Short mmCIF file of C-alpha atoms and ligand atoms in Angstrom, two decimals:
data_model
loop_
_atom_site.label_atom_id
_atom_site.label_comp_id
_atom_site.label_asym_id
_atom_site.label_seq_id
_atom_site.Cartn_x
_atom_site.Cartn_y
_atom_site.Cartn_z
CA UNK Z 1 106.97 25.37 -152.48
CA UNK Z 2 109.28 28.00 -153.24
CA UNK Z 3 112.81 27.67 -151.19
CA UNK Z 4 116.12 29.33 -151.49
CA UNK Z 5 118.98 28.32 -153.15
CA UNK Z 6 120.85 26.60 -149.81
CA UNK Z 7 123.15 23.65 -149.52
CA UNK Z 8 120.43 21.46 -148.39
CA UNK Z 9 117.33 22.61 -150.80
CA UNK Z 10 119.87 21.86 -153.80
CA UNK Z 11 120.13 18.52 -152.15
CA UNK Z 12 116.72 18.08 -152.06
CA UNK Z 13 115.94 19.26 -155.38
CA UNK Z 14 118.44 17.33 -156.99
CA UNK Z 15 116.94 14.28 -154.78
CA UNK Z 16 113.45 15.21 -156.60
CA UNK Z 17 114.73 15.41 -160.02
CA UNK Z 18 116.61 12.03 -159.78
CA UNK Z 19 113.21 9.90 -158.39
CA UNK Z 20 111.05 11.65 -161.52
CA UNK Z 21 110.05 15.22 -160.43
CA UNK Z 22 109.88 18.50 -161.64
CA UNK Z 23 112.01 21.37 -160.29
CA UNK Z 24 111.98 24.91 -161.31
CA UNK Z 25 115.04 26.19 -161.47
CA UNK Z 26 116.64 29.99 -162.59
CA UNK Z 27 118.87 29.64 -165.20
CA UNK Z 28 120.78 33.17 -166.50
CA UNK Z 29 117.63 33.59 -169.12
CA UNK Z 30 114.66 32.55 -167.95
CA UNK Z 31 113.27 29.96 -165.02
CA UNK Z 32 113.59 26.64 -166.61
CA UNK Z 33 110.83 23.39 -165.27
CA UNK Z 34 113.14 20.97 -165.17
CA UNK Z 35 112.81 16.61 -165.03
CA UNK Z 36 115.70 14.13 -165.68
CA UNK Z 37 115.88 14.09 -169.59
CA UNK Z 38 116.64 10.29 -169.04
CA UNK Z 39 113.24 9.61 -167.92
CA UNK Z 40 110.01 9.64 -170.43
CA UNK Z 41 107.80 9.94 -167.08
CA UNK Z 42 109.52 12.96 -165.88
CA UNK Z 43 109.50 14.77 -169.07
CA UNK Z 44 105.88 13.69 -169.97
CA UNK Z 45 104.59 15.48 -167.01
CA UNK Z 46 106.40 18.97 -168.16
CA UNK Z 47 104.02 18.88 -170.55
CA UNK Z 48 100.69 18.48 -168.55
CA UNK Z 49 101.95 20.74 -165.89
CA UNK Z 50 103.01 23.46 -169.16
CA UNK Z 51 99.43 22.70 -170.78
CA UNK Z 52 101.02 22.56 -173.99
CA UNK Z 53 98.94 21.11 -176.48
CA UNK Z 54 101.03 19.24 -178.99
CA UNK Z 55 104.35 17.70 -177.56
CA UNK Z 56 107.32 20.33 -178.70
CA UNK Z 57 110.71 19.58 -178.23
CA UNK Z 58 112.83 20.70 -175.07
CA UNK Z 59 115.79 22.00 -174.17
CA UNK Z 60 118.54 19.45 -172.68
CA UNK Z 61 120.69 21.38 -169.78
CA UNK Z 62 124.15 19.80 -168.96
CA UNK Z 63 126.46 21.01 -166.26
CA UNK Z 64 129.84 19.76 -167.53
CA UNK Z 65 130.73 18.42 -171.27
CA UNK Z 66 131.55 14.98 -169.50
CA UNK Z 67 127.36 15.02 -169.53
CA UNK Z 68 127.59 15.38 -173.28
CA UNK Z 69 127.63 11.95 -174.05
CA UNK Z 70 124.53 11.50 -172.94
CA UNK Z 71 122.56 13.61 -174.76
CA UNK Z 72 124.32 13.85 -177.74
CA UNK Z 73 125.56 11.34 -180.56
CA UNK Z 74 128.31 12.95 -181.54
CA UNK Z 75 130.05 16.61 -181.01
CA UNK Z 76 131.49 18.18 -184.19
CA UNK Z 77 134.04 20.42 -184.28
CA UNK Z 78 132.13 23.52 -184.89
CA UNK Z 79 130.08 22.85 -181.89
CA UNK Z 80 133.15 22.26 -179.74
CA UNK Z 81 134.58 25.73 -181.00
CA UNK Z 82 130.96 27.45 -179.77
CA UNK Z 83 131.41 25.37 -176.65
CA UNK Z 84 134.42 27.27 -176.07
CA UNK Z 85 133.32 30.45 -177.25
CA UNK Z 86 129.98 30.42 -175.13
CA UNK Z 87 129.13 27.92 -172.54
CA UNK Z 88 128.42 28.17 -169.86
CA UNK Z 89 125.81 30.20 -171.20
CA UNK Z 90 122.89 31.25 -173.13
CA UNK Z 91 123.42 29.65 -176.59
CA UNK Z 92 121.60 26.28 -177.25
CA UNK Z 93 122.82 23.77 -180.13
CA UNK Z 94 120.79 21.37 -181.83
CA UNK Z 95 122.77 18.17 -182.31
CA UNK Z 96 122.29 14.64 -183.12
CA UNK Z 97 120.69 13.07 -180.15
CA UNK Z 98 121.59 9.96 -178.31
CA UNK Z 99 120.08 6.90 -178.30
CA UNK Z 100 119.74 7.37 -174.31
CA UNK Z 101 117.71 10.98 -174.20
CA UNK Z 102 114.05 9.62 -174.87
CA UNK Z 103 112.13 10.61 -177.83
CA UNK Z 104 109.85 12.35 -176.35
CA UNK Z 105 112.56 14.54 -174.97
CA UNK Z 106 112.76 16.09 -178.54
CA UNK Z 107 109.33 15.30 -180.19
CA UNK Z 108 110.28 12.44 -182.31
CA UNK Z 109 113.23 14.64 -184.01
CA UNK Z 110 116.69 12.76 -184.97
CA UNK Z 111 118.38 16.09 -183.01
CA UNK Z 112 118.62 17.49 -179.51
CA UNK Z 113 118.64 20.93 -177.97
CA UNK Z 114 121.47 21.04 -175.45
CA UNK Z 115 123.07 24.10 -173.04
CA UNK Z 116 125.31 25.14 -170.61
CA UNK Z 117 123.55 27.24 -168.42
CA UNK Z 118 125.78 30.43 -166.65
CA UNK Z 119 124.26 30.19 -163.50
CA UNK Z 120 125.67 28.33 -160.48
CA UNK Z 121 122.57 27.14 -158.94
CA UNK Z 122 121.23 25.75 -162.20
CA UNK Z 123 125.05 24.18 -162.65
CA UNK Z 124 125.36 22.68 -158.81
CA UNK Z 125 121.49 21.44 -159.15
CA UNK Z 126 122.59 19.23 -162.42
CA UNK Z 127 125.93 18.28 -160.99
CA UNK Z 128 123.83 17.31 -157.60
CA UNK Z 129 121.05 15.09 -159.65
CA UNK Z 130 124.01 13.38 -162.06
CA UNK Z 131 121.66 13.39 -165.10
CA UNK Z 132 121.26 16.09 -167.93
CA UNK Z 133 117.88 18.07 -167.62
CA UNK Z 134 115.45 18.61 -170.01
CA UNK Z 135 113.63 22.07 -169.45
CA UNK Z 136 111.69 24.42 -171.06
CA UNK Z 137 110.72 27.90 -169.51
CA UNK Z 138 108.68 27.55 -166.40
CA UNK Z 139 105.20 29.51 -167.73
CA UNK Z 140 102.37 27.75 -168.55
CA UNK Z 141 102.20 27.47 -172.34
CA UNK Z 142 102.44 31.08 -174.63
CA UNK Z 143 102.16 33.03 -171.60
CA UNK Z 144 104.80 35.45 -170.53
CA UNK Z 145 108.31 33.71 -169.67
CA UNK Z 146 109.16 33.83 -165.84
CA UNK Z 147 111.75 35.97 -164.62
CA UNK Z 148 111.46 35.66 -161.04
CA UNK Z 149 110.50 32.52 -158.91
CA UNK Z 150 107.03 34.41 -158.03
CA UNK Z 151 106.64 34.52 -161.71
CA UNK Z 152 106.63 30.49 -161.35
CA UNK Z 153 105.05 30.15 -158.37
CA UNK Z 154 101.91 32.36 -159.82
CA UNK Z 155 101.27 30.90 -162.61
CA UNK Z 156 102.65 26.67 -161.93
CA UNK Z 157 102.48 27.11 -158.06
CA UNK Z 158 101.43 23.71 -156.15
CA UNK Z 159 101.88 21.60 -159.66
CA UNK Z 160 105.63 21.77 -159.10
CA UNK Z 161 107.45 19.63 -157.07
CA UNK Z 162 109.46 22.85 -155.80
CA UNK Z 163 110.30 26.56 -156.89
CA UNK Z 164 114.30 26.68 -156.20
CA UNK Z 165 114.13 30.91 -155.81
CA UNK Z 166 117.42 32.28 -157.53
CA UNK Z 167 116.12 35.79 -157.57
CA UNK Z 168 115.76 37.85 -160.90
CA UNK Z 169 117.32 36.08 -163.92
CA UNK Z 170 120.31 38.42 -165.25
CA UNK Z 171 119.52 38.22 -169.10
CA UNK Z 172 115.69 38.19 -169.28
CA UNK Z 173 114.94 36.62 -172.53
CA UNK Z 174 115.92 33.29 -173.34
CA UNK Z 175 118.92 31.31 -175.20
CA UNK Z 176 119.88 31.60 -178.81
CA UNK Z 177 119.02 28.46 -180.57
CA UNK Z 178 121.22 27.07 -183.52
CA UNK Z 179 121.01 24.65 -185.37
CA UNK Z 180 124.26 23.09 -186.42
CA UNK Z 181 123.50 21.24 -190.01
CA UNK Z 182 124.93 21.48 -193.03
CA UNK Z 183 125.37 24.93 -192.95
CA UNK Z 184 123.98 26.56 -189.36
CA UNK Z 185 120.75 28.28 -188.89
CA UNK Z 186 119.27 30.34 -186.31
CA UNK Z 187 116.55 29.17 -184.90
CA UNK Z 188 115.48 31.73 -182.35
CA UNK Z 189 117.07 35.12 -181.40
CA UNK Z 190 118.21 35.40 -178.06
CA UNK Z 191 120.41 36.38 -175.37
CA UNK Z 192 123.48 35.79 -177.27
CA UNK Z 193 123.24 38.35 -180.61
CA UNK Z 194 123.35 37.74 -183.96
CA UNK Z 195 126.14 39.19 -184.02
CA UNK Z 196 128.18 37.74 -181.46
CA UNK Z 197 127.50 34.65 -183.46
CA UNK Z 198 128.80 35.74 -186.77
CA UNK Z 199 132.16 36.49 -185.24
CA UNK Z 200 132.51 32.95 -185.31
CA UNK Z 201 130.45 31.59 -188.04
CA UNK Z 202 130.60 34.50 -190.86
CA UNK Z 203 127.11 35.98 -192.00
CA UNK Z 204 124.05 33.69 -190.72
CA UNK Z 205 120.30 33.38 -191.90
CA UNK Z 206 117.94 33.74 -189.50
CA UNK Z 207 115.32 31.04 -189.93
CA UNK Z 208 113.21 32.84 -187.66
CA UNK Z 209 109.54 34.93 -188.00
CA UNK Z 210 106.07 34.49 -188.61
CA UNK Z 211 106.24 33.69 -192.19
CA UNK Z 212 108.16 30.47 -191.35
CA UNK Z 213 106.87 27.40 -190.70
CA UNK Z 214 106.61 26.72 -186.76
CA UNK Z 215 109.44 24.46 -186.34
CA UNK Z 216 109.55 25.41 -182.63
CA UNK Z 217 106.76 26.51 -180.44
CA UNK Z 218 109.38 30.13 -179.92
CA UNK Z 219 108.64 30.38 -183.49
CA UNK Z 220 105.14 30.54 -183.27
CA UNK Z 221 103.98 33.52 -183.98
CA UNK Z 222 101.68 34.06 -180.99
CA UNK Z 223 103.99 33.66 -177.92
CA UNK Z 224 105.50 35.06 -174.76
CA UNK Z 225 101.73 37.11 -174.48
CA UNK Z 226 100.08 38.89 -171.40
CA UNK Z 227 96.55 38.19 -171.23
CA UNK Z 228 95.66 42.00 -171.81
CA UNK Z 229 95.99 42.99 -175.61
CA UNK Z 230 99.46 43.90 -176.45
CA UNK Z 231 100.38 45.85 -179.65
CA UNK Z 232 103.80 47.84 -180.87
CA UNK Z 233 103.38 51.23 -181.18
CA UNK Z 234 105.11 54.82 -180.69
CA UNK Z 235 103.74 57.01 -178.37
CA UNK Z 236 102.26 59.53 -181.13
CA UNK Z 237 100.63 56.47 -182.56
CA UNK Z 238 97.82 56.02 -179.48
CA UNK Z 239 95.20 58.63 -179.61
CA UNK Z 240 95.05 60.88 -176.16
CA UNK Z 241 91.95 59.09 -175.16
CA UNK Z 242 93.17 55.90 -175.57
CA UNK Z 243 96.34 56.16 -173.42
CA UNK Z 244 94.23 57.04 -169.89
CA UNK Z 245 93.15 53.31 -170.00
CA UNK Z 246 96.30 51.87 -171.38
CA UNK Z 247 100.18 50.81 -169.99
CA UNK Z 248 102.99 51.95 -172.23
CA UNK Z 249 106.16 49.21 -172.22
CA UNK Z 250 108.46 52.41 -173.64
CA UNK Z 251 112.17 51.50 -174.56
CA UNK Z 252 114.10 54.81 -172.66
CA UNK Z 253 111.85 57.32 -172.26
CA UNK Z 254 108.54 57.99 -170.77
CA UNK Z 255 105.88 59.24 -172.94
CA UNK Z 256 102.99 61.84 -171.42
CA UNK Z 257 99.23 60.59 -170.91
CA UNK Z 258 99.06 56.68 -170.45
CA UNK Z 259 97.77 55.38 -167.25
CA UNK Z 260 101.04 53.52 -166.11
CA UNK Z 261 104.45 53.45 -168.25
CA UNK Z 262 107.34 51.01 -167.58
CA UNK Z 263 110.48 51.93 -168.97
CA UNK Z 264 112.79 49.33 -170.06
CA UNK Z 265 116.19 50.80 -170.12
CA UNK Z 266 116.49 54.83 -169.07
CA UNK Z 267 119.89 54.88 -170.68
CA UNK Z 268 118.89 53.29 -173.34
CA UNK Z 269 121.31 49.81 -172.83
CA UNK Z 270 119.35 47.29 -174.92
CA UNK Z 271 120.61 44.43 -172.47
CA UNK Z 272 119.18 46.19 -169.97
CA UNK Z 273 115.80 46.72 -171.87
CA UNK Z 274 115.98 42.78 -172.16
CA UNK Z 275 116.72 42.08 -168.33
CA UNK Z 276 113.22 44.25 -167.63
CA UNK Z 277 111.40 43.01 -170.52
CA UNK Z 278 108.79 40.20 -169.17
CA UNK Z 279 109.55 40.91 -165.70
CA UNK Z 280 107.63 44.57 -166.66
CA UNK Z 281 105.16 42.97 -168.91
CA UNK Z 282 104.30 40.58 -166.02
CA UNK Z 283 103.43 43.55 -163.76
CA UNK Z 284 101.64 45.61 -166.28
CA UNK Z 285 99.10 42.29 -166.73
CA UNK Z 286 97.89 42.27 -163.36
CA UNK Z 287 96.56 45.72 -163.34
CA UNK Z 288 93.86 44.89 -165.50
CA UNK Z 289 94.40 47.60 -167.99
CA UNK Z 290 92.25 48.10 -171.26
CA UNK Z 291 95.54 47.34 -173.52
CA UNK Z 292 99.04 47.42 -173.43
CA UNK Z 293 101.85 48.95 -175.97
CA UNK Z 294 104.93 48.31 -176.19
CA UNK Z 295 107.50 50.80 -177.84
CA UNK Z 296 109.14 49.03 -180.66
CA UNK Z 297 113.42 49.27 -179.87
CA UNK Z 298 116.69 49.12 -182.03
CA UNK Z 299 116.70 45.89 -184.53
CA UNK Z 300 120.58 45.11 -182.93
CA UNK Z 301 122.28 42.81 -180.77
CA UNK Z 302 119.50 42.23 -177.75
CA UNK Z 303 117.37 44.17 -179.90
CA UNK Z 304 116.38 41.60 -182.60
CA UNK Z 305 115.59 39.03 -179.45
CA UNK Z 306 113.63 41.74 -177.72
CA UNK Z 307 111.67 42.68 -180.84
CA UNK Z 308 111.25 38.52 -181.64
CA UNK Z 309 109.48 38.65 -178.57
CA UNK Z 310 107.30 41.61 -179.07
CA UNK Z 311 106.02 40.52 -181.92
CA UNK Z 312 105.15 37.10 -181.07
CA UNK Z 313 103.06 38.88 -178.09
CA UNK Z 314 101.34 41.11 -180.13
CA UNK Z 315 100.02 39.40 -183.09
O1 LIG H 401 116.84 30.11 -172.19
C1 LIG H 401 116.28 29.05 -172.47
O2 LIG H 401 116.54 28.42 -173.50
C2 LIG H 401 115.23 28.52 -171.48
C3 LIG H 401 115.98 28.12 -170.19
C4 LIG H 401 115.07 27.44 -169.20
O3 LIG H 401 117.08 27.33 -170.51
N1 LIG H 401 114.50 27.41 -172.03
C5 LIG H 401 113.59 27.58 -173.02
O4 LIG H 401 112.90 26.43 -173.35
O5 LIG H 401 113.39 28.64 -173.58
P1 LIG H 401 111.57 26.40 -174.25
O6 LIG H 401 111.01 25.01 -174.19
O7 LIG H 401 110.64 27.48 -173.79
O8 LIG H 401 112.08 26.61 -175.67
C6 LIG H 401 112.87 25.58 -176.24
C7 LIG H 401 112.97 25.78 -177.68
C8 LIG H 401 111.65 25.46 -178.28
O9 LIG H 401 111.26 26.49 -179.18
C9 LIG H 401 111.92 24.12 -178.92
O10 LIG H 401 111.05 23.75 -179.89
C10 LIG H 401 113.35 24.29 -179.40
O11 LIG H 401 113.92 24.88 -178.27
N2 LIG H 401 113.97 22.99 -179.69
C11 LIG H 401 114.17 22.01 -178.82
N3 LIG H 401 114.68 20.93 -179.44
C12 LIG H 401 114.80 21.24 -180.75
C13 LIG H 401 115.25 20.53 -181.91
N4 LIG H 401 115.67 19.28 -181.84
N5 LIG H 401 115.23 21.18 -183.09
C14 LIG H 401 114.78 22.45 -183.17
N6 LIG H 401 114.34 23.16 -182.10
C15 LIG H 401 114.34 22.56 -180.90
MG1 LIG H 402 109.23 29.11 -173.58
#
């Protein structure tokens, strides 16, 4: 059941989360499926409802620091200086873990995934249930990521408890994950660039891409995919005959021939490219075209995350 984001359904959501069920929630990425991250039950039925076939690790969301605690053993003083840098928001750190988040919660790691979301209904929802949530994207498992509650309520519908409808999500791709050892290490691009990072932290390896080993099911390399073929190419690059059958995800401008082209960003504004990125890709599946291609964009800031996700789609 898909309700909107009111005094009372935040009540009731929070009431859902707290006796064991799963909400789906916008967040400023993506539309997390969220359970209490305190409660093995909770988060074991993520993964039925996700169909993911191994158990992967999740993402912890806290509403305040006070929450932190809970989830984490310990907060160093790096972290605490990206705290203040970027929460609320879309940067995730992986941390020690408490004894109290269950392991199940993060696959059997020793570490956690934890975020501040930006968004006040995800916030008020967490403050409401009183416990950290543990959620991963609300899309069955490597399909497209959901933008928009419909998005959820397609593809998860009846098998969540309820659909808490926040409209379109403002970043469209989903945190940055790093991982805060010894030295730190990117673990997925996203909405927070590369770049933005290094301000702080000096020059960063990316331990992202296909050649690496999946540590995290964003790193496999097929991911985030429509169910009609996908593949990157330039316009020039699909012969005339092929584009009356096909959908062309271009980047800024629209190319002559294909059956039906979505453009990402008409100026061009690589943020705004990733704000339209699955929510297009969603509506270019359902009109059961032969094949899909998708223009490839600038390898900066929102760029690398938007290309991450291309890639995983298409191989
Ligand atoms: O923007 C987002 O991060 C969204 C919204 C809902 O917050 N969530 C999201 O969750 O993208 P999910 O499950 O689709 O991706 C979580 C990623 C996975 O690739 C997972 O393996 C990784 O976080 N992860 C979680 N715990 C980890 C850990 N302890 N070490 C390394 N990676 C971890
Ligand atoms: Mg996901």
């Amino acid at each position: 059941m898909v309700v909107p984001p009111t005094e009372e359904s935040l009540q009731r959501a929070a009431a859902i989360l707290r006796s064991g069920g799963l909400v789906a929630f916008p967040t400023e990425t993506v539309y997390g499926l969220g359970a209490s991250a305190l409660d093995a039950q909770a988060v074991a039925r993520i993964f039925e409802v996700k169909g993911r076939p191994t158990f992967n690790p999740l993402i912890v969301h806290v509403a305040e620091r006070g929450m932190l605690p809970q989830v984490v053993e310990a907060v160093p003083p790096l972290a605490e200086e990206l705290m203040d840098r970027f929460w609320p928001g879309p940067l995730t750190l992986v941390l020690p873990k408490s004894g109290q988040i269950p392991s199940l919660v993060t696959a059997g790691l020793p570490t956690v995934a934890v975020r501040m979301p930006a968004h006040p209904v995800a916030l008020e929802l967490i403050r409401q249930a009183g416990v950290p949530v543990a959620a991963p994207s609300a899309n069955p498992f490597g399909y497209l990521s959901p933008t928009r509650a419909e998005h959820v309520e397609r593809t998860l519908g009846s098998r969540v408890d309820l659909i808490v409808d926040g409209g379109r999500t403002q970043f469209g791709v989903e945190s940055t994950i790093l991982w805060l050892g010894e030295r730190p290490l990117l673990l997925r691009h996203g909405a927070v660039p590369q770049e933005a990072l290094e301000e702080v932290l000096g020059p960063i390896e990316p331990q992202v891409g296909p050649r690496q080993q999946p540590l995290v099911p964003g790193q496999l390399s097929q991911h985030y995919a429509p169910r009609t073929p996908i593949r990157m190419a330039y316009p020039h690059e699909v012969a005339p005959e092929e584009r009356k059958e096909a959908g062309y995800l271009a980047f800024r401008d629209v190319p002559r021939g294909f059956k039906v082209v979505k453009v990402l960003s008409p100026t061009g504004d690589l943020r705004e490219a990733a704000a339209h990125l699955f929510e297009a890709l969603h509506q270019l599946d359902r009109l059961g075209l032969r094949a899909i291609y998708a223009e490839p964009v600038p390898e900066v800031g929102l760029g690398r995350a938007i290309m991450d996700r291309l890639r995983r789609a298409s191989s």
